[in-house]
């Protein structure tokens, strides 16, 4: 134990033993909640996502794909569910502080060289709804298997060993350069020559298609340059390799695209009065989702300081049983690999996607295990996904296919009639557990038990950071007033009832360590 920490703890605990019962019973209930503050990434040994006051922010949320432009494999089933402000209300009620909002290049630039103002307006509307509920937004340039325009034409026979393919989502038709290669696939949606050729064309910037996506990013960044609700930009969802197996050339070309996009985004932000740098979230190759093994750009791919590594931690969920001789079926492996790779970039990591999609009672233990690792790593992430339509390609996986059974999004639906079944209770408990939304200085240790409702948090501030730091802000679920059991190095505690639970606010007493423990 650090000697200074021990002395502070002993002295503070002695005082709390007398003061805590009355303090915990009736702290101030002022309702003023801090406004969302612009976020940035810090680098080095204490790498984190922080706000303008120097608080570490844990972005914990859910993917929202309801603005998406997905292939419709069955004309009688819509591929998305309309997004409304009620969705943001419900997301905030669960305790989330962020959404990863899927946007599609095909909707932003359906006509080459023209960013659709109506689509920009829809994105602004969604961000505005999020802001009204104190939710940060990560704008994600989403794709799966390149785009909706790579689908096997009707009545085309596939070569032996290959299967017909539906389209998915991502690029516009004019940016889909396949050179006539077959769209037929070998099991995986990405495993068709047409998809691989489309990616190869993108990496080589054939006909300037990559340049157009970079320009689209600039337009999007210019539009949100001064908006603190937008935490940052996920530069490309699950990028695929090109025609050759993943190797140094593909990874170098992926890094080149990331650097070009970041450079364009920064120039766009600087061009707007009051504009500021938003976080650039960058992903490894898509094979991470299946293997949890790093296939990422070289650490020197960009000189931009405001970046965060954003793999998808599906270990124990949809990963293969083994990869490269390694057991990747457990949650711990994914977190260890994410920590190792993010350290190469001297940044933190954020899981842009994670989730389980089977029987909730069977998956509950692994979801809880993920929660424990997420707390131990003191990071955030976004569950995949909020509401998935019965006509989504994940559900209707073949041309003119039928949607039967359950659409396994967080909000589950019985298909094909899109009957709402709600959020599985085991998942809601873990996802809605108590956690620090923002902590002065840095979080040094965190445990949160979804079953008992107990949370134990320690943090530390420096003399420099404490002067301007905003308050510690902790989410606690449920109607019951939280009971504060340990308070060290914190003053002016406030318990604020909010929709779905409580917000605990507290100021740091001064530089050094602090601690908060509570239970329901």
Short mmCIF file of C-alpha atoms in Angstrom, two decimals:
data_model
loop_
_atom_site.label_atom_id
_atom_site.label_comp_id
_atom_site.label_asym_id
_atom_site.label_seq_id
_atom_site.Cartn_x
_atom_site.Cartn_y
_atom_site.Cartn_z
CA UNK A 1 0.00 0.00 0.00
CA UNK A 2 1.23 3.47 -0.85
CA UNK A 3 2.12 5.08 2.49
CA UNK A 4 0.47 8.40 1.65
CA UNK A 5 -2.69 6.64 0.49
CA UNK A 6 -2.73 4.58 3.66
CA UNK A 7 -2.49 7.65 5.90
CA UNK A 8 -5.22 9.46 3.98
CA UNK A 9 -7.43 6.40 4.08
CA UNK A 10 -6.98 5.92 7.83
CA UNK A 11 -7.64 9.56 8.61
CA UNK A 12 -10.61 9.84 6.26
CA UNK A 13 -12.16 6.57 7.36
CA UNK A 14 -12.04 7.68 10.97
CA UNK A 15 -13.94 10.83 10.07
CA UNK A 16 -16.40 8.95 7.87
CA UNK A 17 -17.21 6.52 10.66
CA UNK A 18 -18.84 9.44 12.45
CA UNK A 19 -20.06 11.55 9.54
CA UNK A 20 -21.17 9.01 6.97
CA UNK A 21 -24.53 7.83 8.37
CA UNK A 22 -26.10 11.29 8.27
CA UNK A 23 -24.22 12.26 5.09
CA UNK A 24 -25.27 9.13 3.27
CA UNK A 25 -28.84 9.45 4.44
CA UNK A 26 -29.38 12.98 3.24
CA UNK A 27 -26.73 14.39 0.90
CA UNK A 28 -27.65 17.38 -1.19
CA UNK A 29 -30.20 16.59 -3.91
CA UNK A 30 -29.49 19.54 -6.21
CA UNK A 31 -30.55 18.60 -9.72
CA UNK A 32 -27.92 20.38 -11.78
CA UNK A 33 -26.05 17.82 -13.91
CA UNK A 34 -22.85 18.74 -15.74
CA UNK A 35 -23.20 19.48 -19.44
CA UNK A 36 -21.43 17.23 -21.92
CA UNK A 37 -17.85 18.37 -22.34
CA UNK A 38 -15.68 17.83 -25.45
CA UNK A 39 -13.65 14.63 -25.29
CA UNK A 40 -10.11 13.83 -26.35
CA UNK A 41 -7.62 10.99 -25.97
CA UNK A 42 -4.55 11.18 -23.77
CA UNK A 43 -1.49 9.10 -24.61
CA UNK A 44 1.21 7.30 -22.66
CA UNK A 45 1.17 5.21 -19.51
CA UNK A 46 -2.07 6.77 -18.28
CA UNK A 47 -3.82 6.73 -21.66
CA UNK A 48 -7.53 7.43 -21.40
CA UNK A 49 -10.51 9.24 -22.84
CA UNK A 50 -10.91 12.53 -20.95
CA UNK A 51 -13.15 15.57 -21.08
CA UNK A 52 -12.15 19.22 -21.11
CA UNK A 53 -12.09 19.36 -17.29
CA UNK A 54 -9.61 16.50 -17.11
CA UNK A 55 -12.05 13.80 -16.00
CA UNK A 56 -11.63 10.27 -17.30
CA UNK A 57 -14.78 9.31 -19.20
CA UNK A 58 -15.95 5.72 -19.65
CA UNK A 59 -18.02 5.56 -22.83
CA UNK A 60 -20.44 2.72 -22.16
CA UNK A 61 -23.27 2.36 -24.58
CA UNK A 62 -24.87 0.58 -27.49
CA UNK A 63 -24.73 0.53 -31.27
CA UNK A 64 -27.69 2.13 -33.05
CA UNK A 65 -28.10 1.04 -36.68
CA UNK A 66 -31.53 2.54 -37.32
CA UNK A 67 -30.28 5.22 -39.71
CA UNK A 68 -28.56 2.53 -41.75
CA UNK A 69 -28.82 1.66 -45.43
CA UNK A 70 -28.98 -2.14 -45.49
CA UNK A 71 -29.67 -4.59 -48.30
CA UNK A 72 -33.27 -5.78 -48.33
CA UNK A 73 -33.22 -9.50 -49.04
CA UNK A 74 -36.97 -9.92 -48.56
CA UNK A 75 -39.13 -7.18 -50.07
CA UNK A 76 -41.83 -7.70 -47.43
CA UNK A 77 -39.48 -7.07 -44.48
CA UNK A 78 -37.91 -3.68 -43.76
CA UNK A 79 -34.18 -3.93 -42.97
CA UNK A 80 -34.25 -1.23 -40.25
CA UNK A 81 -36.54 0.07 -37.53
CA UNK A 82 -37.17 3.85 -37.60
CA UNK A 83 -35.15 5.81 -35.04
CA UNK A 84 -37.02 8.17 -32.69
CA UNK A 85 -36.11 10.22 -29.65
CA UNK A 86 -37.82 7.52 -27.55
CA UNK A 87 -34.86 5.27 -28.40
CA UNK A 88 -32.45 7.78 -26.86
CA UNK A 89 -34.71 8.11 -23.83
CA UNK A 90 -34.66 4.35 -23.27
CA UNK A 91 -30.90 4.10 -23.87
CA UNK A 92 -30.24 6.76 -21.22
CA UNK A 93 -32.71 5.11 -18.83
CA UNK A 94 -30.63 1.93 -18.94
CA UNK A 95 -27.64 3.93 -17.68
CA UNK A 96 -25.68 4.21 -20.91
CA UNK A 97 -23.78 7.44 -21.53
CA UNK A 98 -23.12 6.98 -25.25
CA UNK A 99 -24.22 5.50 -28.56
CA UNK A 100 -22.21 4.34 -31.53
CA UNK A 101 -24.37 5.70 -34.33
CA UNK A 102 -24.04 3.83 -37.62
CA UNK A 103 -23.88 6.03 -40.71
CA UNK A 104 -23.43 4.77 -44.24
CA UNK A 105 -21.38 6.20 -47.09
CA UNK A 106 -24.11 5.02 -49.49
CA UNK A 107 -26.61 7.40 -47.86
CA UNK A 108 -24.18 10.25 -47.28
CA UNK A 109 -22.87 10.31 -50.87
CA UNK A 110 -25.37 8.42 -53.06
CA UNK A 111 -24.34 10.64 -55.96
CA UNK A 112 -20.63 11.02 -56.44
CA UNK A 113 -19.29 14.37 -55.27
CA UNK A 114 -22.51 15.41 -53.49
CA UNK A 115 -23.03 14.91 -49.76
CA UNK A 116 -26.77 14.56 -49.22
CA UNK A 117 -27.96 17.46 -47.01
CA UNK A 118 -31.07 15.52 -46.00
CA UNK A 119 -28.96 12.68 -44.65
CA UNK A 120 -26.77 15.14 -42.77
CA UNK A 121 -29.95 16.61 -41.28
CA UNK A 122 -31.10 13.16 -40.13
CA UNK A 123 -27.76 12.55 -38.44
CA UNK A 124 -27.92 15.97 -36.77
CA UNK A 125 -31.41 15.19 -35.53
CA UNK A 126 -30.22 11.92 -33.98
CA UNK A 127 -27.22 13.65 -32.36
CA UNK A 128 -29.56 16.32 -31.01
CA UNK A 129 -31.77 13.67 -29.44
CA UNK A 130 -28.72 12.11 -27.86
CA UNK A 131 -27.57 15.46 -26.50
CA UNK A 132 -30.96 16.03 -24.90
CA UNK A 133 -30.38 12.85 -22.88
CA UNK A 134 -26.71 13.51 -22.08
CA UNK A 135 -25.48 10.78 -24.44
CA UNK A 136 -22.20 11.09 -26.29
CA UNK A 137 -22.18 9.91 -29.91
CA UNK A 138 -19.47 8.09 -31.84
CA UNK A 139 -20.22 8.44 -35.55
CA UNK A 140 -19.29 5.14 -37.18
CA UNK A 141 -18.68 4.82 -40.94
CA UNK A 142 -20.18 1.36 -41.09
CA UNK A 143 -19.81 -1.39 -43.67
CA UNK A 144 -20.21 -5.14 -43.93
CA UNK A 145 -18.89 -7.05 -46.96
CA UNK A 146 -18.24 -3.70 -48.68
CA UNK A 147 -21.83 -2.74 -49.53
CA UNK A 148 -25.38 -3.51 -50.52
CA UNK A 149 -24.49 -3.56 -54.23
CA UNK A 150 -22.52 -6.81 -54.10
CA UNK A 151 -25.23 -9.44 -54.34
CA UNK A 152 -25.50 -12.45 -56.59
CA UNK A 153 -27.88 -11.57 -59.47
CA UNK A 154 -31.10 -13.61 -59.67
CA UNK A 155 -30.84 -16.85 -61.61
CA UNK A 156 -27.02 -16.78 -61.65
CA UNK A 157 -25.48 -20.16 -60.97
CA UNK A 158 -22.55 -20.22 -58.58
CA UNK A 159 -19.43 -22.30 -59.24
CA UNK A 160 -19.15 -25.57 -57.31
CA UNK A 161 -18.33 -24.97 -53.64
CA UNK A 162 -19.65 -21.39 -53.65
CA UNK A 163 -23.03 -20.03 -52.52
CA UNK A 164 -25.22 -17.16 -53.69
CA UNK A 165 -24.74 -13.99 -51.66
CA UNK A 166 -27.01 -11.20 -50.55
CA UNK A 167 -25.73 -7.64 -50.35
CA UNK A 168 -24.96 -5.97 -47.04
CA UNK A 169 -24.15 -2.32 -46.33
CA UNK A 170 -21.55 0.38 -46.74
CA UNK A 171 -20.33 1.84 -50.02
CA UNK A 172 -22.44 3.47 -52.73
CA UNK A 173 -22.92 1.72 -56.05
CA UNK A 174 -20.59 4.08 -57.94
CA UNK A 175 -17.74 3.21 -55.52
CA UNK A 176 -18.16 -0.56 -55.93
CA UNK A 177 -15.46 -1.66 -58.39
CA UNK A 178 -15.41 -5.46 -58.69
CA UNK A 179 -14.12 -5.93 -62.27
CA UNK A 180 -16.91 -8.42 -62.89
CA UNK A 181 -15.62 -10.96 -60.40
CA UNK A 182 -18.14 -13.41 -59.01
CA UNK A 183 -20.26 -12.33 -56.08
CA UNK A 184 -20.71 -15.94 -54.98
CA UNK A 185 -19.25 -16.58 -51.56
CA UNK A 186 -17.55 -19.35 -49.67
CA UNK A 187 -19.53 -19.42 -46.41
CA UNK A 188 -18.51 -16.03 -44.96
CA UNK A 189 -20.17 -12.94 -46.45
CA UNK A 190 -16.73 -11.39 -46.96
CA UNK A 191 -15.36 -14.43 -48.78
CA UNK A 192 -16.32 -13.63 -52.34
CA UNK A 193 -13.92 -12.48 -55.07
CA UNK A 194 -16.16 -9.46 -55.76
CA UNK A 195 -15.95 -8.25 -52.16
CA UNK A 196 -12.18 -8.72 -52.09
CA UNK A 197 -11.77 -6.85 -55.39
CA UNK A 198 -13.93 -3.98 -54.12
CA UNK A 199 -11.62 -3.62 -51.13
CA UNK A 200 -8.53 -3.84 -53.32
CA UNK A 201 -9.92 -1.08 -55.50
CA UNK A 202 -10.53 1.06 -52.42
CA UNK A 203 -7.05 0.60 -50.98
CA UNK A 204 -5.50 1.49 -54.35
CA UNK A 205 -7.83 4.50 -54.68
CA UNK A 206 -8.97 3.38 -58.11
CA UNK A 207 -10.99 6.05 -59.85
CA UNK A 208 -10.44 8.18 -56.72
CA UNK A 209 -13.03 6.30 -54.65
CA UNK A 210 -11.01 6.41 -51.43
CA UNK A 211 -10.44 10.12 -51.96
CA UNK A 212 -14.22 10.57 -52.13
CA UNK A 213 -14.74 8.83 -48.78
CA UNK A 214 -12.03 11.05 -47.27
CA UNK A 215 -13.91 14.09 -48.61
CA UNK A 216 -17.15 12.75 -47.16
CA UNK A 217 -15.45 12.46 -43.77
CA UNK A 218 -14.31 16.07 -44.10
CA UNK A 219 -17.88 17.19 -44.78
CA UNK A 220 -19.18 15.23 -41.79
CA UNK A 221 -16.44 16.57 -39.51
CA UNK A 222 -17.04 20.14 -40.69
CA UNK A 223 -20.72 19.73 -39.87
CA UNK A 224 -20.00 18.61 -36.29
CA UNK A 225 -16.74 20.52 -35.72
CA UNK A 226 -17.95 22.44 -32.67
CA UNK A 227 -20.40 19.86 -31.26
CA UNK A 228 -19.33 18.39 -27.87
CA UNK A 229 -21.98 15.66 -28.13
CA UNK A 230 -19.90 13.95 -30.80
CA UNK A 231 -17.15 12.07 -28.98
CA UNK A 232 -15.40 11.17 -32.19
CA UNK A 233 -15.36 9.33 -35.48
CA UNK A 234 -14.97 5.59 -36.07
CA UNK A 235 -13.12 5.81 -39.37
CA UNK A 236 -14.20 2.48 -40.90
CA UNK A 237 -16.05 -0.47 -39.45
CA UNK A 238 -14.33 -3.87 -39.69
CA UNK A 239 -12.17 -3.21 -42.77
CA UNK A 240 -11.55 -6.30 -44.89
CA UNK A 241 -8.38 -7.38 -46.70
CA UNK A 242 -8.14 -7.04 -50.45
CA UNK A 243 -7.57 -9.83 -52.94
CA UNK A 244 -4.44 -11.10 -51.21
CA UNK A 245 -4.23 -12.57 -47.73
CA UNK A 246 -3.74 -10.07 -44.94
CA UNK A 247 -0.15 -8.92 -44.92
CA UNK A 248 2.08 -5.88 -44.56
CA UNK A 249 0.83 -4.29 -47.78
CA UNK A 250 -2.86 -4.41 -46.80
CA UNK A 251 -2.14 -3.12 -43.31
CA UNK A 252 0.03 -0.33 -44.67
CA UNK A 253 -2.72 0.67 -47.10
CA UNK A 254 -5.31 0.59 -44.31
CA UNK A 255 -3.07 2.83 -42.19
CA UNK A 256 -2.65 5.18 -45.14
CA UNK A 257 -6.44 5.53 -45.44
CA UNK A 258 -6.77 6.21 -41.69
CA UNK A 259 -4.11 8.90 -41.87
CA UNK A 260 -5.74 10.53 -44.91
CA UNK A 261 -9.13 10.54 -43.19
CA UNK A 262 -7.71 12.02 -39.97
CA UNK A 263 -5.82 14.70 -41.88
CA UNK A 264 -8.99 15.72 -43.72
CA UNK A 265 -11.04 15.68 -40.52
CA UNK A 266 -8.54 17.93 -38.71
CA UNK A 267 -8.47 20.43 -41.57
CA UNK A 268 -12.28 20.52 -41.58
CA UNK A 269 -12.42 21.08 -37.81
CA UNK A 270 -9.92 23.93 -37.99
CA UNK A 271 -11.94 25.61 -40.73
CA UNK A 272 -14.93 26.16 -38.42
CA UNK A 273 -14.88 28.91 -35.75
CA UNK A 274 -15.00 27.14 -32.39
CA UNK A 275 -14.13 23.81 -33.98
CA UNK A 276 -12.01 21.37 -32.00
CA UNK A 277 -10.34 18.00 -32.44
CA UNK A 278 -12.62 14.99 -31.98
CA UNK A 279 -11.27 11.52 -31.21
CA UNK A 280 -10.34 9.32 -34.17
CA UNK A 281 -11.35 5.73 -33.40
CA UNK A 282 -9.49 3.24 -35.60
CA UNK A 283 -10.04 -0.50 -35.96
CA UNK A 284 -7.97 -3.54 -36.83
CA UNK A 285 -8.89 -5.73 -39.81
CA UNK A 286 -12.26 -7.45 -39.56
CA UNK A 287 -10.68 -10.81 -38.76
CA UNK A 288 -10.30 -9.52 -35.17
CA UNK A 289 -14.03 -10.14 -34.61
CA UNK A 290 -13.56 -13.80 -35.47
CA UNK A 291 -10.14 -14.44 -33.95
CA UNK A 292 -9.30 -11.69 -31.40
CA UNK A 293 -5.78 -11.71 -32.81
CA UNK A 294 -4.19 -8.44 -33.84
CA UNK A 295 -4.05 -7.48 -37.51
CA UNK A 296 -3.61 -3.75 -37.19
CA UNK A 297 -1.66 -0.93 -38.90
CA UNK A 298 1.90 -0.29 -37.84
CA UNK A 299 2.17 2.04 -34.82
CA UNK A 300 3.58 4.88 -36.95
CA UNK A 301 0.63 4.97 -39.36
CA UNK A 302 -0.26 8.50 -38.22
CA UNK A 303 1.19 11.35 -36.17
CA UNK A 304 -2.27 12.42 -35.02
CA UNK A 305 -2.29 12.47 -31.20
CA UNK A 306 -6.06 12.22 -30.68
CA UNK A 307 -6.72 8.55 -31.47
CA UNK A 308 -8.15 5.50 -29.71
CA UNK A 309 -7.78 1.84 -30.72
CA UNK A 310 -11.28 0.37 -31.25
CA UNK A 311 -11.33 -3.42 -31.73
CA UNK A 312 -14.49 -5.49 -31.40
CA UNK A 313 -14.20 -7.76 -28.37
CA UNK A 314 -16.29 -10.78 -29.26
CA UNK A 315 -14.09 -13.28 -27.39
CA UNK A 316 -16.30 -16.04 -26.01
CA UNK A 317 -19.17 -14.91 -28.23
CA UNK A 318 -18.69 -15.21 -32.02
CA UNK A 319 -14.97 -15.91 -32.16
CA UNK A 320 -13.60 -19.09 -33.68
CA UNK A 321 -12.71 -21.86 -31.24
CA UNK A 322 -9.00 -21.46 -31.85
CA UNK A 323 -6.85 -19.13 -33.92
CA UNK A 324 -3.17 -19.50 -34.76
CA UNK A 325 -2.98 -22.20 -32.08
CA UNK A 326 -4.36 -19.85 -29.43
CA UNK A 327 -7.50 -20.29 -27.35
CA UNK A 328 -9.52 -17.19 -28.18
CA UNK A 329 -12.84 -18.38 -26.82
CA UNK A 330 -12.56 -16.54 -23.52
CA UNK A 331 -13.22 -12.93 -22.64
CA UNK A 332 -9.83 -12.44 -21.01
CA UNK A 333 -7.90 -13.17 -24.21
CA UNK A 334 -9.63 -10.37 -26.09
CA UNK A 335 -9.00 -7.82 -23.35
CA UNK A 336 -5.36 -8.86 -23.03
CA UNK A 337 -4.83 -8.56 -26.78
CA UNK A 338 -6.60 -5.19 -26.91
CA UNK A 339 -4.41 -3.88 -24.10
CA UNK A 340 -1.26 -5.19 -25.79
CA UNK A 341 -2.10 -3.66 -29.17
CA UNK A 342 -3.31 -0.32 -27.81
CA UNK A 343 -0.05 -0.02 -25.88
CA UNK A 344 1.80 -0.11 -29.22
CA UNK A 345 0.01 3.11 -30.12
CA UNK A 346 0.41 4.59 -26.61
CA UNK A 347 -3.34 4.97 -26.44
CA UNK A 348 -6.29 3.38 -24.68
CA UNK A 349 -8.84 1.06 -26.26
CA UNK A 350 -12.61 1.09 -26.61
CA UNK A 351 -14.65 -1.91 -27.75
CA UNK A 352 -16.76 -0.57 -30.61
CA UNK A 353 -18.80 -3.78 -30.63
CA UNK A 354 -19.40 -6.65 -28.25
CA UNK A 355 -22.36 -8.81 -27.34
CA UNK A 356 -23.95 -12.23 -27.09
CA UNK A 357 -26.75 -13.44 -29.34
CA UNK A 358 -28.00 -16.78 -28.06
CA UNK A 359 -30.05 -17.91 -25.07
CA UNK A 360 -29.74 -15.16 -22.42
CA UNK A 361 -29.83 -17.63 -19.55
CA UNK A 362 -26.96 -19.60 -21.07
CA UNK A 363 -24.99 -16.47 -21.98
CA UNK A 364 -25.54 -14.60 -18.71
CA UNK A 365 -22.37 -15.84 -17.02
CA UNK A 366 -20.14 -14.77 -19.93
CA UNK A 367 -21.78 -11.37 -20.17
CA UNK A 368 -21.13 -10.91 -16.45
CA UNK A 369 -17.53 -12.03 -17.00
CA UNK A 370 -17.17 -9.44 -19.74
CA UNK A 371 -18.46 -6.80 -17.33
CA UNK A 372 -15.83 -7.75 -14.76
CA UNK A 373 -13.04 -7.47 -17.34
CA UNK A 374 -14.41 -4.16 -18.62
CA UNK A 375 -14.32 -2.76 -15.08
CA UNK A 376 -10.86 -4.14 -14.38
CA UNK A 377 -9.55 -2.55 -17.60
CA UNK A 378 -11.39 0.70 -16.76
CA UNK A 379 -12.65 1.11 -20.34
CA UNK A 380 -15.94 1.32 -22.18
CA UNK A 381 -17.59 -0.20 -25.22
CA UNK A 382 -20.82 -0.50 -27.19
CA UNK A 383 -23.12 -3.54 -27.28
CA UNK A 384 -24.18 -4.75 -30.74
CA UNK A 385 -26.92 -3.59 -31.21
CA UNK A 386 -29.98 -1.70 -29.91
CA UNK A 387 -32.80 -2.74 -32.27
CA UNK A 388 -32.34 -5.12 -35.19
CA UNK A 389 -35.18 -5.42 -37.69
CA UNK A 390 -36.50 -8.78 -38.82
CA UNK A 391 -35.52 -7.76 -42.36
CA UNK A 392 -31.90 -7.02 -41.42
CA UNK A 393 -29.35 -9.06 -43.43
CA UNK A 394 -28.20 -10.66 -40.17
CA UNK A 395 -31.68 -12.22 -39.95
CA UNK A 396 -32.59 -12.73 -43.62
CA UNK A 397 -29.30 -14.20 -44.80
CA UNK A 398 -30.33 -15.57 -48.21
CA UNK A 399 -32.20 -14.04 -51.17
CA UNK A 400 -35.97 -13.97 -50.50
CA UNK A 401 -35.32 -15.71 -47.20
CA UNK A 402 -37.78 -15.87 -44.35
CA UNK A 403 -37.23 -14.24 -40.98
CA UNK A 404 -38.08 -16.76 -38.32
CA UNK A 405 -37.33 -17.05 -34.65
CA UNK A 406 -35.77 -14.19 -32.71
CA UNK A 407 -33.86 -11.14 -33.88
CA UNK A 408 -31.11 -11.16 -31.22
CA UNK A 409 -30.46 -7.45 -30.72
CA UNK A 410 -30.43 -6.05 -27.18
CA UNK A 411 -34.13 -5.34 -27.65
CA UNK A 412 -35.28 -8.74 -28.87
CA UNK A 413 -38.01 -9.23 -31.45
CA UNK A 414 -40.06 -12.22 -32.56
CA UNK A 415 -39.93 -12.47 -36.34
CA UNK A 416 -41.30 -12.04 -38.92
CA UNK A 417 -43.88 -9.74 -37.29
CA UNK A 418 -41.37 -7.62 -35.32
CA UNK A 419 -43.08 -8.35 -31.99
CA UNK A 420 -41.14 -6.63 -29.21
CA UNK A 421 -39.93 -9.02 -26.49
CA UNK A 422 -37.89 -6.51 -24.49
CA UNK A 423 -34.33 -6.64 -23.18
CA UNK A 424 -33.26 -9.91 -21.53
CA UNK A 425 -33.01 -9.31 -17.79
CA UNK A 426 -29.54 -10.90 -17.36
CA UNK A 427 -28.14 -8.56 -20.01
CA UNK A 428 -29.90 -5.47 -18.66
CA UNK A 429 -28.47 -6.08 -15.18
CA UNK A 430 -24.87 -6.18 -16.39
CA UNK A 431 -25.20 -3.37 -18.91
CA UNK A 432 -27.02 -1.14 -16.46
CA UNK A 433 -24.74 -1.76 -13.49
CA UNK A 434 -23.25 1.11 -11.50
CA UNK A 435 -20.15 2.76 -12.99
CA UNK A 436 -18.35 6.10 -13.06
CA UNK A 437 -19.41 8.06 -16.11
CA UNK A 438 -16.68 10.62 -15.45
CA UNK A 439 -13.96 10.64 -12.79
CA UNK A 440 -11.57 13.50 -11.88
CA UNK A 441 -7.98 12.61 -12.75
CA UNK A 442 -8.06 8.91 -13.42
CA UNK A 443 -9.82 5.76 -12.24
CA UNK A 444 -7.25 3.51 -10.57
CA UNK A 445 -9.50 0.57 -9.62
CA UNK A 446 -13.13 -0.35 -10.26
CA UNK A 447 -15.43 -3.21 -9.38
CA UNK A 448 -19.19 -3.25 -9.88
CA UNK A 449 -21.34 -6.23 -8.99
CA UNK A 450 -24.46 -6.34 -11.15
CA UNK A 451 -26.06 -8.87 -8.82
CA UNK A 452 -25.69 -7.07 -5.50
CA UNK A 453 -25.47 -3.53 -6.83
CA UNK A 454 -22.24 -2.89 -4.93
CA UNK A 455 -19.65 -0.58 -6.48
CA UNK A 456 -16.15 0.21 -5.28
CA UNK A 457 -14.19 2.92 -7.06
CA UNK A 458 -10.82 4.47 -6.41
CA UNK A 459 -9.27 7.33 -8.33
CA UNK A 460 -6.54 9.91 -8.09
CA UNK A 461 -6.04 13.53 -9.08
CA UNK A 462 -2.94 15.68 -9.36
CA UNK A 463 -2.53 19.21 -8.09
CA UNK A 464 -2.79 20.44 -11.67
CA UNK A 465 -5.91 18.48 -12.59
CA UNK A 466 -7.90 19.09 -9.44
CA UNK A 467 -7.99 22.86 -9.92
CA UNK A 468 -10.21 22.65 -13.00
CA UNK A 469 -11.71 19.19 -12.62
CA UNK A 470 -15.42 18.66 -12.81
CA UNK A 471 -17.15 16.44 -10.27
CA UNK A 472 -17.03 12.69 -9.96
CA UNK A 473 -20.19 11.41 -11.66
CA UNK A 474 -21.42 7.89 -10.94
CA UNK A 475 -24.46 6.15 -12.39
CA UNK A 476 -26.45 3.88 -10.06
CA UNK A 477 -29.45 1.92 -11.41
CA UNK A 478 -32.85 1.40 -9.85
CA UNK A 479 -35.40 3.35 -7.82
CA UNK A 480 -33.82 2.67 -4.40
CA UNK A 481 -31.69 5.47 -3.03
CA UNK A 482 -28.03 4.42 -3.09
CA UNK A 483 -26.31 3.87 0.26
CA UNK A 484 -22.80 5.33 0.38
CA UNK A 485 -20.65 3.05 2.51
CA UNK A 486 -17.18 4.57 2.04
CA UNK A 487 -16.28 8.14 1.13
CA UNK A 488 -12.61 9.16 1.10
CA UNK A 489 -11.15 12.33 -0.34
CA UNK A 490 -14.53 13.54 -1.62
CA UNK A 491 -16.77 16.40 -0.51
CA UNK A 492 -20.14 17.96 -1.37
CA UNK A 493 -21.88 14.70 -2.26
CA UNK A 494 -25.14 15.00 -4.17
CA UNK A 495 -27.63 12.27 -5.01
CA UNK A 496 -29.77 13.17 -8.01
CA UNK A 497 -32.71 11.00 -9.08
CA UNK A 498 -32.87 10.53 -12.85
CA UNK A 499 -34.95 8.39 -15.17
CA UNK A 500 -33.98 4.78 -14.43
CA UNK A 501 -31.72 5.41 -11.45
CA UNK A 502 -29.50 7.92 -9.71
CA UNK A 503 -26.50 10.10 -10.43
CA UNK A 504 -24.02 10.53 -7.59
CA UNK A 505 -21.94 13.71 -7.83
CA UNK A 506 -19.00 14.55 -5.61
CA UNK A 507 -16.08 16.98 -5.69
CA UNK A 508 -12.54 15.98 -4.84
CA UNK A 509 -11.27 17.40 -1.55
CA UNK A 510 -7.83 18.04 -3.04
CA UNK A 511 -5.05 16.39 -5.02
CA UNK A 512 -4.36 12.74 -4.28
CA UNK A 513 -6.40 9.56 -4.00
CA UNK A 514 -10.13 9.30 -3.44
CA UNK A 515 -12.55 6.45 -2.97
CA UNK A 516 -16.29 5.86 -3.20
CA UNK A 517 -18.11 2.67 -2.27
CA UNK A 518 -21.86 2.23 -2.42
CA UNK A 519 -24.62 -0.32 -2.47
CA UNK A 520 -28.29 -0.37 -3.29
#
